[in-house]
Tab-separated table of C-alpha atoms in Angstrom:
chain	number	residue	atom	x	y	z
S	18	MET	CA	-28.576	-14.283	-4.684
S	19	ILE	CA	-28.424	-11.196	-7.413
S	20	ARG	CA	-31.222	-10.896	-9.706
S	21	ILE	CA	-30.760	-8.234	-12.527
S	22	ASN	CA	-33.753	-7.892	-15.269
S	23	ASP	CA	-34.236	-5.316	-18.123
S	24	LEU	CA	-31.235	-3.180	-16.759
S	25	ARG	CA	-30.520	-0.309	-19.195
S	26	HIS	CA	-28.818	2.112	-17.853
S	27	ARG	CA	-25.935	4.665	-18.982
S	28	GLY	CA	-24.499	2.150	-21.854
S	29	LEU	CA	-25.163	-0.898	-19.595
S	30	GLU	CA	-27.628	-3.675	-21.048
S	31	ILE	CA	-28.315	-6.826	-19.478
S	32	PRO	CA	-31.631	-8.052	-20.220
S	33	GLU	CA	-31.263	-10.883	-17.516
S	34	LEU	CA	-28.868	-12.115	-15.147
S	35	THR	CA	-28.990	-14.382	-12.018
S	36	LEU	CA	-25.883	-14.926	-9.838
S	37	ASP	CA	-26.149	-17.257	-7.182
S	38	ALA	CA	-22.350	-17.024	-6.004
S	39	ARG	CA	-20.899	-15.298	-2.881
S	40	HIS	CA	-17.607	-14.223	-4.569
S	41	ILE	CA	-18.177	-12.761	-8.121
S	42	ALA	CA	-15.270	-11.327	-10.169
S	43	VAL	CA	-16.403	-8.756	-13.247
S	44	ILE	CA	-13.704	-8.969	-15.640
S	45	GLY	CA	-13.258	-7.295	-19.309
S	46	PRO	CA	-11.789	-4.261	-21.129
S	47	ASN	CA	-11.383	-0.500	-19.970
S	48	GLY	CA	-14.531	0.953	-20.700
S	49	SER	CA	-16.894	-2.161	-21.010
S	50	GLY	CA	-19.227	-1.110	-18.060
S	51	LYS	CA	-17.652	-2.902	-15.311
S	52	THR	CA	-17.767	-0.152	-12.726
S	53	ARG	CA	-20.829	1.093	-14.089
S	54	LEU	CA	-22.638	-2.425	-13.189
S	55	LEU	CA	-20.857	-1.716	-9.695
S	56	GLU	CA	-22.341	1.249	-9.232
S	57	VAL	CA	-25.857	0.133	-9.607
S	58	CYS	CA	-25.379	-2.915	-7.744
S	59	SER	CA	-24.225	-0.957	-4.940
S	60	GLY	CA	-26.858	1.669	-5.115
S	61	ILE	CA	-24.754	4.733	-5.856
S	62	GLU	CA	-26.542	5.012	-8.944
S	63	GLU	CA	-30.382	4.304	-9.642
S	64	PRO	CA	-31.068	2.508	-12.870
S	65	GLY	CA	-32.593	4.190	-15.709
S	66	THR	CA	-34.525	1.323	-16.152
S	67	GLY	CA	-34.781	-2.455	-14.990
S	68	THR	CA	-34.404	-3.862	-11.656
S	69	ILE	CA	-31.647	-5.451	-9.652
S	70	ARG	CA	-32.389	-7.227	-6.471
S	71	ILE	CA	-29.464	-8.503	-3.926
S	72	LEU	CA	-30.476	-10.508	-1.101
S	73	GLY	CA	-34.097	-9.923	-2.104
S	74	ARG	CA	-33.717	-6.005	-1.674
S	75	SER	CA	-33.023	-2.893	-3.510
S	76	PRO	CA	-29.300	-2.201	-3.461
S	77	SER	CA	-30.115	1.329	-1.781
S	78	SER	CA	-31.321	-0.588	1.196
S	79	LEU	CA	-28.269	-2.759	1.857
S	80	ARG	CA	-25.197	-2.443	3.846
S	81	VAL	CA	-22.485	-1.917	0.850
S	82	GLY	CA	-18.882	-1.274	1.569
S	83	TRP	CA	-16.871	0.047	-1.594
S	84	VAL	CA	-13.274	0.178	-2.223
S	85	GLY	CA	-12.578	2.181	-5.637
S	86	GLU	CA	-9.421	2.207	-7.513
S	87	PHE	CA	-8.374	5.706	-6.623
S	88	PRO	CA	-8.852	5.970	-2.705
S	89	ASP	CA	-7.189	9.724	-3.391
S	90	ARG	CA	-10.875	10.658	-4.687
S	91	THR	CA	-12.827	9.049	-1.732
S	92	LEU	CA	-10.467	9.278	1.368
S	93	LEU	CA	-12.338	12.483	3.358
S	94	PHE	CA	-10.038	12.533	6.520
S	95	SER	CA	-6.620	13.615	7.320
S	96	ARG	CA	-5.943	11.009	9.862
S	97	VAL	CA	-6.264	7.038	9.092
S	98	TYR	CA	-8.302	6.743	12.171
S	99	ASP	CA	-10.848	9.146	11.472
S	100	GLU	CA	-11.344	7.639	7.724
S	101	VAL	CA	-12.036	4.087	9.291
S	102	ALA	CA	-14.060	5.558	11.882
S	103	SER	CA	-16.252	7.364	9.504
S	104	THR	CA	-18.364	4.447	8.440
S	105	PRO	CA	-19.842	3.611	11.825
S	106	ARG	CA	-19.469	7.602	12.677
S	107	PHE	CA	-21.774	8.387	9.646
S	108	ARG	CA	-24.185	5.822	10.894
S	109	HIS	CA	-24.512	7.531	14.321
S	110	GLN	CA	-22.911	4.562	16.082
S	111	PRO	CA	-21.598	5.751	19.781
S	112	CYS	CA	-18.111	6.163	20.641
S	113	PRO	CA	-16.898	2.962	22.167
S	114	GLU	CA	-19.012	0.773	19.440
S	115	THR	CA	-16.957	3.032	16.890
S	116	GLU	CA	-13.567	2.330	18.480
S	117	ARG	CA	-14.561	-1.406	18.539
S	118	MET	CA	-15.481	-0.988	14.747
S	119	VAL	CA	-12.113	0.365	13.848
S	120	MET	CA	-10.060	-1.748	15.851
S	121	ALA	CA	-11.427	-5.006	14.521
S	122	ALA	CA	-11.200	-3.545	10.714
S	123	ALA	CA	-8.087	-2.573	11.336
S	124	ARG	CA	-7.069	-6.117	12.754
S	125	MET	CA	-8.675	-7.430	9.823
S	126	VAL	CA	-6.953	-5.563	7.134
S	127	GLY	CA	-3.690	-5.231	9.038
S	128	ILE	CA	-3.337	-1.810	9.276
S	129	GLY	CA	-2.837	-1.197	13.185
S	130	ASP	CA	0.125	0.432	12.557
S	131	LEU	CA	-1.185	3.070	10.318
S	132	LEU	CA	-4.061	4.190	12.374
S	133	GLU	CA	-2.595	7.320	13.644
S	134	ARG	CA	-0.606	8.328	10.360
S	135	ARG	CA	-1.663	11.119	8.028
S	136	VAL	CA	-3.255	9.901	5.091
S	137	ALA	CA	-1.306	12.329	3.174
S	138	SER	CA	1.832	10.546	3.848
S	139	LEU	CA	0.703	7.222	2.579
S	140	SER	CA	1.413	5.070	-0.373
S	141	GLY	CA	-1.085	4.527	-3.093
S	142	GLY	CA	-1.244	1.023	-1.985
S	143	GLU	CA	-1.410	1.638	1.703
S	144	LYS	CA	-4.434	4.217	0.820
S	145	VAL	CA	-6.204	1.209	-0.720
S	146	LEU	CA	-5.837	-0.637	2.466
S	147	VAL	CA	-7.341	2.062	4.672
S	148	ALA	CA	-10.172	2.488	1.940
S	149	LEU	CA	-10.987	-1.522	2.460
S	150	ALA	CA	-10.551	-1.146	6.318
S	151	ALA	CA	-13.350	1.548	6.110
S	152	ALA	CA	-15.586	-0.357	3.881
S	153	CYS	CA	-15.153	-3.494	6.541
S	154	ALA	CA	-15.747	-1.168	9.496
S	155	GLY	CA	-19.410	-0.815	8.241
S	156	GLU	CA	-19.728	-4.362	8.773
S	157	PRO	CA	-21.173	-4.726	5.142
S	158	GLU	CA	-23.718	-7.065	3.575
S	159	VAL	CA	-21.891	-6.408	0.074
S	160	LEU	CA	-18.376	-5.506	-0.381
S	161	VAL	CA	-17.807	-3.940	-3.537
S	162	LEU	CA	-13.832	-3.800	-4.828
S	163	ASP	CA	-13.601	-1.765	-8.111
S	164	GLU	CA	-9.994	-2.837	-9.145
S	165	ALA	CA	-9.048	-1.897	-5.805
S	166	ASP	CA	-6.046	-4.292	-6.768
S	167	SER	CA	-4.345	-2.218	-9.519
S	168	HIS	CA	-2.286	-0.568	-7.301
S	169	LEU	CA	-0.969	-3.492	-5.114
S	170	ASP	CA	2.050	-5.458	-4.929
S	171	ALA	CA	1.718	-9.361	-4.763
S	172	VAL	CA	2.011	-9.561	-0.868
S	173	THR	CA	-0.647	-6.654	-0.264
S	174	ALA	CA	-2.818	-8.001	-3.208
S	175	LYS	CA	-2.644	-11.727	-1.194
S	176	ARG	CA	-3.556	-9.671	2.041
S	177	LEU	CA	-6.375	-8.126	0.192
S	178	ARG	CA	-7.832	-11.464	-1.100
S	179	GLN	CA	-7.369	-12.837	2.370
S	180	VAL	CA	-9.362	-10.047	3.844
S	181	VAL	CA	-12.152	-10.630	1.184
S	182	GLN	CA	-12.239	-13.993	1.879
S	183	GLU	CA	-12.941	-13.615	5.579
S	184	SER	CA	-15.129	-10.901	5.166
S	185	PRO	CA	-18.394	-11.787	6.065
S	186	ALA	CA	-20.138	-10.160	3.457
S	187	ALA	CA	-22.890	-12.234	1.713
S	188	HIS	CA	-21.931	-10.892	-1.752
S	189	VAL	CA	-18.275	-9.741	-2.731
S	190	LEU	CA	-18.410	-8.058	-6.145
S	191	TRP	CA	-14.879	-7.712	-7.333
S	192	CYS	CA	-13.771	-5.836	-10.461
S	193	THR	CA	-10.334	-6.874	-11.090
S	194	GLN	CA	-7.611	-6.874	-14.069
S	195	SER	CA	-5.534	-9.797	-12.230
S	196	MET	CA	-7.060	-12.976	-14.028
S	197	ASP	CA	-5.504	-14.902	-11.447
S	198	THR	CA	-7.475	-12.790	-9.027
S	199	ALA	CA	-10.730	-13.397	-10.929
S	200	ALA	CA	-9.990	-17.254	-11.327
S	201	MET	CA	-10.265	-17.597	-7.243
S	202	ALA	CA	-13.810	-16.371	-7.293
S	203	ASP	CA	-16.855	-18.472	-7.416
S	204	CYS	CA	-18.185	-16.850	-10.331
S	205	VAL	CA	-16.716	-15.119	-13.012
S	206	ILE	CA	-18.572	-12.563	-15.469
S	207	PHE	CA	-16.872	-11.176	-18.581
S	208	MET	CA	-18.118	-7.746	-19.789
S	209	GLU	CA	-17.783	-6.066	-23.234
S	210	GLY	CA	-19.730	-2.937	-24.220
S	211	GLY	CA	-21.971	-2.555	-21.668
S	212	ARG	CA	-23.305	-6.394	-22.093
S	213	VAL	CA	-22.418	-9.282	-19.964
S	214	ARG	CA	-20.815	-11.686	-22.748
S	215	TYR	CA	-20.462	-14.629	-20.512
S	216	SER	CA	-21.077	-15.458	-17.175
S	217	GLY	CA	-20.147	-18.709	-15.224
S	218	THR	CA	-17.599	-20.855	-12.949
S	219	PRO	CA	-14.019	-19.617	-13.834
S	220	GLU	CA	-13.277	-22.755	-15.575
S	221	GLU	CA	-16.304	-22.258	-18.127
S	222	VAL	CA	-15.757	-18.608	-18.913
S	223	PHE	CA	-11.732	-18.755	-19.072
S	224	GLU	CA	-12.098	-21.756	-21.299
S	225	ILE	CA	-13.770	-19.354	-23.740
S	226	LEU	CA	-11.367	-16.745	-23.222
S	227	LYS	CA	-8.416	-19.214	-23.667
S	228	GLU	CA	-7.137	-17.561	-27.037
S	229	THR	CA	-7.279	-14.189	-25.490
S	230	CYS	CA	-5.210	-12.544	-22.782
S	231	TYR	CA	-8.009	-12.592	-20.412
S	232	TYR	CA	-6.681	-16.074	-19.400
S	233	PRO	CA	-4.993	-16.652	-15.994
S	234	ALA	CA	-1.002	-16.174	-16.527
S	235	ILE	CA	-0.403	-19.156	-14.159
S	236	TRP	CA	-3.199	-21.586	-16.177
S	237	ARG	CA	-1.444	-21.224	-19.293
S	238	LEU	CA	1.672	-23.065	-17.815
S	239	ARG	CA	-0.274	-26.070	-16.771
D	2	MET	CA	24.038	7.848	-21.136
D	3	ARG	CA	23.439	6.811	-17.548
D	4	VAL	CA	22.275	7.845	-14.177
D	5	GLU	CA	24.166	7.198	-11.156
D	6	LEU	CA	23.071	7.072	-7.552
D	7	GLY	CA	25.893	7.648	-4.898
D	8	GLU	CA	25.155	6.521	-1.708
D	9	VAL	CA	21.457	8.368	-1.753
D	10	VAL	CA	19.801	9.030	1.685
D	11	PHE	CA	16.613	10.735	1.761
D	12	GLY	CA	13.956	10.731	4.665
D	13	ARG	CA	10.618	11.898	5.254
D	14	ASP	CA	7.747	11.080	7.583
D	15	GLY	CA	9.460	8.360	9.128
D	16	PHE	CA	10.505	6.667	6.181
D	17	CYS	CA	14.294	6.355	4.909
D	18	LEU	CA	15.314	5.950	1.254
D	19	ARG	CA	18.929	4.491	0.664
D	20	GLY	CA	20.488	3.346	-2.532
D	21	SER	CA	23.632	3.202	-4.903
D	22	GLY	CA	23.556	1.944	-8.355
D	23	THR	CA	24.020	2.920	-12.064
D	24	PHE	CA	21.250	2.895	-14.434
D	25	GLY	CA	22.641	2.670	-17.793
D	26	GLU	CA	21.182	2.579	-21.445
D	27	GLY	CA	18.072	-0.277	-21.914
D	28	ILE	CA	15.042	-1.119	-19.897
D	29	HIS	CA	15.082	-1.223	-16.230
D	30	LEU	CA	12.185	-2.573	-14.046
D	31	VAL	CA	12.096	-1.658	-10.325
D	32	SER	CA	10.017	-3.774	-8.164
D	33	GLY	CA	9.099	-3.914	-4.537
D	34	PRO	CA	6.292	-4.067	-2.242
D	35	VAL	CA	3.801	-1.262	-1.658
D	36	GLY	CA	5.438	1.717	0.550
D	37	SER	CA	8.936	0.243	-0.242
D	38	GLY	CA	10.189	3.762	-1.912
D	39	LYS	CA	9.448	2.929	-5.668
D	40	SER	CA	7.793	6.451	-6.375
D	41	THR	CA	10.207	8.293	-4.098
D	42	LEU	CA	12.928	6.774	-6.052
D	43	ALA	CA	11.621	7.817	-9.357
D	44	LEU	CA	11.206	11.346	-8.027
D	45	LEU	CA	14.773	11.061	-7.183
D	46	LEU	CA	15.845	9.827	-10.545
D	47	ALA	CA	13.577	12.794	-12.085
D	48	GLY	CA	15.382	15.633	-10.285
D	49	LEU	CA	12.219	16.470	-8.681
D	50	LEU	CA	13.458	15.440	-5.215
D	51	THR	CA	16.904	16.469	-3.648
D	52	PRO	CA	18.704	13.632	-1.639
D	53	ASP	CA	19.606	14.311	2.308
D	54	ARG	CA	22.920	12.993	1.491
D	55	GLY	CA	24.442	11.465	-1.340
D	56	THR	CA	24.344	12.256	-5.196
D	57	VAL	CA	21.926	11.738	-8.484
D	58	ARG	CA	24.026	12.296	-11.369
D	59	ARG	CA	22.628	12.302	-14.915
D	60	GLN	CA	25.403	11.880	-17.547
D	61	ASP	CA	24.732	12.724	-21.255
D	62	VAL	CA	20.904	12.681	-20.413
D	63	LYS	CA	19.179	15.837	-22.369
D	64	SER	CA	15.638	14.939	-21.563
D	65	VAL	CA	14.105	13.391	-18.630
D	66	LEU	CA	10.565	12.423	-18.352
D	67	LEU	CA	8.468	11.033	-15.356
D	68	LEU	CA	4.835	9.599	-15.727
D	69	LEU	CA	3.149	9.545	-12.431
D	70	GLN	CA	0.981	6.570	-10.718
D	71	PHE	CA	-2.306	8.336	-11.152
D	72	PRO	CA	-2.329	10.021	-14.549
D	73	GLU	CA	-4.763	12.482	-13.292
D	74	HIS	CA	-2.287	14.336	-11.556
D	75	GLN	CA	-0.636	15.459	-14.538
D	76	VAL	CA	-3.287	16.638	-16.555
D	77	THR	CA	-2.892	20.472	-16.875
D	78	ALA	CA	-5.474	21.101	-19.938
D	79	PRO	CA	-9.403	21.334	-19.999
D	80	THR	CA	-9.637	19.366	-23.461
D	81	VAL	CA	-7.747	15.973	-24.378
D	82	ALA	CA	-6.351	17.603	-27.620
D	83	ARG	CA	-4.814	20.687	-25.553
D	84	GLU	CA	-3.313	18.170	-23.211
D	85	ALA	CA	-1.702	16.785	-25.967
D	86	ALA	CA	-0.755	19.949	-27.058
D	87	SER	CA	0.540	20.867	-23.571
D	88	TRP	CA	3.112	18.289	-23.993
D	89	GLY	CA	4.567	20.368	-27.340
D	90	ILE	CA	3.442	17.687	-29.548
D	91	ALA	CA	1.082	17.280	-32.197
D	92	PRO	CA	-2.071	16.592	-31.046
D	93	ASP	CA	-3.056	14.442	-33.923
D	94	GLU	CA	-0.115	11.997	-33.484
D	95	VAL	CA	-1.024	11.468	-29.712
D	96	LEU	CA	-4.664	11.015	-30.527
D	97	ALA	CA	-3.921	8.375	-33.336
D	98	LEU	CA	-1.603	6.717	-31.156
D	99	ALA	CA	-3.833	6.746	-28.094
D	100	GLU	CA	-6.929	5.800	-30.300
D	101	LEU	CA	-8.717	8.936	-28.846
D	102	GLU	CA	-9.443	10.743	-32.188
D	103	GLU	CA	-13.066	10.950	-31.028
D	104	ARG	CA	-12.394	12.467	-27.655
D	105	ALA	CA	-10.258	15.359	-28.762
D	106	ASP	CA	-12.699	18.147	-27.329
D	107	ASP	CA	-13.737	15.901	-24.149
D	108	ASP	CA	-12.454	16.897	-20.894
D	109	PRO	CA	-9.435	14.629	-20.093
D	110	PHE	CA	-11.317	13.850	-16.621
D	111	HIS	CA	-14.392	12.627	-18.579
D	112	LEU	CA	-12.042	9.533	-20.045
D	113	SER	CA	-12.177	6.393	-18.312
D	114	ARG	CA	-9.024	5.269	-16.290
D	115	GLY	CA	-7.571	3.415	-18.909
D	116	GLU	CA	-8.098	5.826	-21.706
D	117	LEU	CA	-6.350	8.672	-19.542
D	118	LYS	CA	-3.605	6.368	-18.861
D	119	ARG	CA	-3.107	5.535	-22.723
D	120	LEU	CA	-3.117	9.635	-23.453
D	121	THR	CA	-0.227	10.017	-21.246
D	122	LEU	CA	1.925	7.402	-22.252
D	123	ALA	CA	1.257	8.255	-25.680
D	124	CYS	CA	2.335	11.593	-24.972
D	125	ALA	CA	5.441	10.278	-23.569
D	126	PHE	CA	6.501	7.781	-25.966
D	127	ILE	CA	6.231	10.516	-28.911
D	128	LYS	CA	8.181	12.695	-26.868
D	129	CYS	CA	10.758	9.933	-26.544
D	130	PRO	CA	13.239	11.501	-23.453
D	131	ASP	CA	16.473	10.075	-23.067
D	132	LEU	CA	15.347	8.892	-19.659
D	133	LEU	CA	11.846	7.848	-19.263
D	134	LEU	CA	10.783	6.909	-16.118
D	135	LEU	CA	7.287	5.047	-15.841
D	136	ASP	CA	5.522	4.479	-12.501
D	137	GLU	CA	3.174	2.101	-12.382
D	138	PRO	CA	2.774	2.200	-16.200
D	139	PHE	CA	0.497	-1.171	-16.005
D	140	SER	CA	-1.897	-0.305	-13.255
D	141	SER	CA	-5.376	0.670	-14.387
D	142	LEU	CA	-4.808	-0.863	-17.910
D	143	ASP	CA	-6.603	-4.006	-19.226
D	144	CYS	CA	-4.338	-6.564	-20.548
D	145	GLU	CA	-4.540	-5.715	-24.390
D	146	THR	CA	-3.611	-2.171	-23.391
D	147	LYS	CA	-0.832	-3.161	-21.216
D	148	ARG	CA	0.428	-5.537	-24.186
D	149	TRP	CA	0.474	-2.203	-26.159
D	150	VAL	CA	2.654	-0.441	-23.523
D	151	CYS	CA	5.168	-3.432	-23.302
D	152	GLY	CA	5.326	-3.116	-27.268
D	153	MET	CA	5.996	0.827	-27.117
D	154	ILE	CA	8.628	-0.125	-24.078
D	155	GLU	CA	10.426	-2.317	-26.248
D	156	GLU	CA	10.153	-0.315	-29.789
D	157	ARG	CA	12.018	2.377	-27.729
D	158	GLY	CA	15.494	2.421	-29.649
D	159	SER	CA	17.954	4.258	-27.463
D	160	GLY	CA	17.717	5.760	-23.906
D	161	THR	CA	17.189	4.693	-20.596
D	162	THR	CA	13.733	3.319	-19.593
D	163	ILE	CA	12.976	2.573	-15.662
D	164	ILE	CA	9.803	0.825	-15.038
D	165	PHE	CA	8.512	0.990	-11.302
D	166	SER	CA	6.053	-1.558	-11.016
D	167	HIS	CA	4.469	-4.428	-9.377
D	168	GLU	CA	2.828	-5.776	-12.313
D	169	GLN	CA	2.345	-9.674	-12.016
D	170	SER	CA	1.145	-10.822	-15.835
D	171	VAL	CA	2.097	-8.649	-18.403
D	172	LEU	CA	5.641	-7.278	-18.365
D	173	PRO	CA	8.029	-5.936	-21.277
D	174	ARG	CA	11.356	-7.828	-22.183
D	175	VAL	CA	13.937	-5.833	-19.684
D	176	ASP	CA	17.439	-5.540	-19.041
D	177	ALA	CA	17.919	-5.311	-15.484
D	178	ILE	CA	16.092	-6.026	-12.628
D	179	TRP	CA	15.880	-3.888	-9.384
D	180	GLU	CA	14.032	-4.191	-5.924
D	181	MET	CA	13.328	-1.632	-3.127
D	182	GLU	CA	12.962	-3.415	0.142
D	183	ASP	CA	12.055	-1.197	3.130
D	184	GLY	CA	13.607	2.017	1.623
D	185	ALA	CA	16.915	-0.023	0.211
D	186	LEU	CA	17.457	-0.210	-3.210
D	187	ILE	CA	18.905	-3.457	-4.281
D	188	GLY	CA	20.232	-4.065	-7.780
D	189	ARG	CA	19.614	-7.949	-8.824
D	190	GLY	CA	21.983	-7.363	-12.364
D	191	SER	CA	21.101	-8.370	-15.695
D	192	VAL	CA	18.822	-10.354	-17.045
D	193	PRO	CA	18.606	-13.434	-17.528
D	194	GLY	CA	21.167	-13.836	-14.446
D	195	ALA	CA	19.108	-11.493	-12.007
D	196	ILE	CA	15.884	-13.782	-12.731
D	197	SER	CA	16.731	-16.500	-9.967
D	198	SER	CA	17.751	-13.609	-7.166
D	199	TRP	CA	14.392	-11.893	-7.957
D	200	ARG	CA	12.028	-11.815	-4.738
D	201	HIS	CA	8.893	-9.965	-5.766
D	202	ALA	CA	8.934	-12.166	-9.602
D	203	PRO	CA	5.563	-12.911	-10.816
D	204	ALA	CA	4.212	-16.283	-9.983
D	205	TYR	CA	4.211	-17.477	-13.545
D	206	LEU	CA	8.234	-16.982	-12.967
D	207	THR	CA	8.625	-18.358	-9.808
D	208	TYR	CA	6.494	-21.180	-11.201
D	209	ALA	CA	8.918	-21.961	-13.904
D	210	LEU	CA	12.040	-21.522	-11.883
D	211	GLU	CA	10.885	-23.917	-9.231
D	212	ARG	CA	10.517	-26.798	-12.243
D	213	GLY	CA	13.935	-25.969	-13.178
D	214	ALA	CA	13.219	-23.915	-15.951
D	215	GLN	CA	15.488	-21.186	-16.909
D	216	PRO	CA	13.676	-18.451	-18.482
D	217	GLU	CA	15.478	-16.043	-21.171
D	218	ASN	CA	13.361	-12.803	-19.743
D	219	ILE	CA	10.622	-11.939	-17.736
D	220	ARG	CA	7.674	-12.210	-19.833
D	221	LEU	CA	5.029	-14.856	-19.562
D	222	SER	CA	6.293	-16.329	-23.353
D	223	ASP	CA	9.592	-16.620	-21.688
D	224	ALA	CA	8.383	-18.783	-18.856
D	225	ARG	CA	6.719	-20.976	-21.149
D	226	GLU	CA	9.556	-21.353	-23.694
D	227	ALA	CA	11.553	-22.250	-20.853
D	228	LEU	CA	8.837	-24.938	-19.498
D	229	CYS	CA	8.718	-26.382	-23.151
D	230	ARG	CA	12.487	-26.927	-23.353
D	231	ILE	CA	12.815	-28.837	-20.149
D	232	ARG	CA	9.562	-30.822	-21.040
D	233	ASP	CA	10.890	-31.628	-24.356
């Protein structure tokens, strides 16, 4: 359960929002506050005013896995293995446990063949998968994806969706510009001007957005 | 005006790109999975990489412009207006087209991802080069802005536009489709004939083809019209 009350933070204004769903898609125009919402929900930023409770706790006390749109800005290490291992290492996990977590995350994401590669030699999409593996290596309670699918082809995006579905995370917060991806969520929230305009099931929200381009392409053909 | 690839081979870090083909005037779409070599091909066509073997020949191409996938890699000036001016064009025109008039004095890195992309795209469209190479022009953009990009691409009256993209929902009308597969460039041919053999086609096109529809082009509206024709 995610509960937001009286939130005001750098352009965000959410008086009250309760989300009782595992997979939550966050959609809306560029600059509508989607990333800002993900940042306060993941504990990266503390809200100016208001409260956010996820699983009954403050976001900063949760294990959060974050996958951004521009992995070049967040990848820290030059070798893929070290990048994925950074999550357990920063948590002071012993070496055998780190090894186990890296291998499990690499297997889950399907990047076992990339572990010895230099990060600089990877394509943009491969870097997103490495960032996803690093996020999953922390066994997150909340998995946050900030337009992580923007630079992925259909096959890799499908793999990303599978990993997200199979992840044991209690909540997935996924900001995406792919309405076909958003349509697979349990809950969709549409943001505009820092506010949550609509929230509900994909059917409910997309029915309201039917006359806009924020409507799943494949649904148009039904 | 055209760009010819003659048995090009380019290798790096265990990856090898191979390809031959001619990109004539019009709009070309190069699709393919992540890591298949789309960006490398763009760099070769732009002349920023030299093939190990084979040739890249540009015939009657007087100006070339490549927009990189990540727009921040192309920023060279400390303000939005000076960034526009650095392209050799009037900032006012760029800012109006990109709808960034209010942000003229801001640091380009303070723009949102979509805004920065809009800025570089506006610069490219105003420059209007003979050969325009767009590496993932739709990524980071909301659907309204993707439509704007499609409109700008379609409105380019002349020249060769090559789009490297895996976009799956908002696409412009194109003249030819190419695919990259494991480093190999494969020409699918002219549209609409090429659509049925396009392996990485968006789901809405595949949906239409599976039902026997024959879209005239690759846009969602083309798929809808084709489906309407067979339903009527």
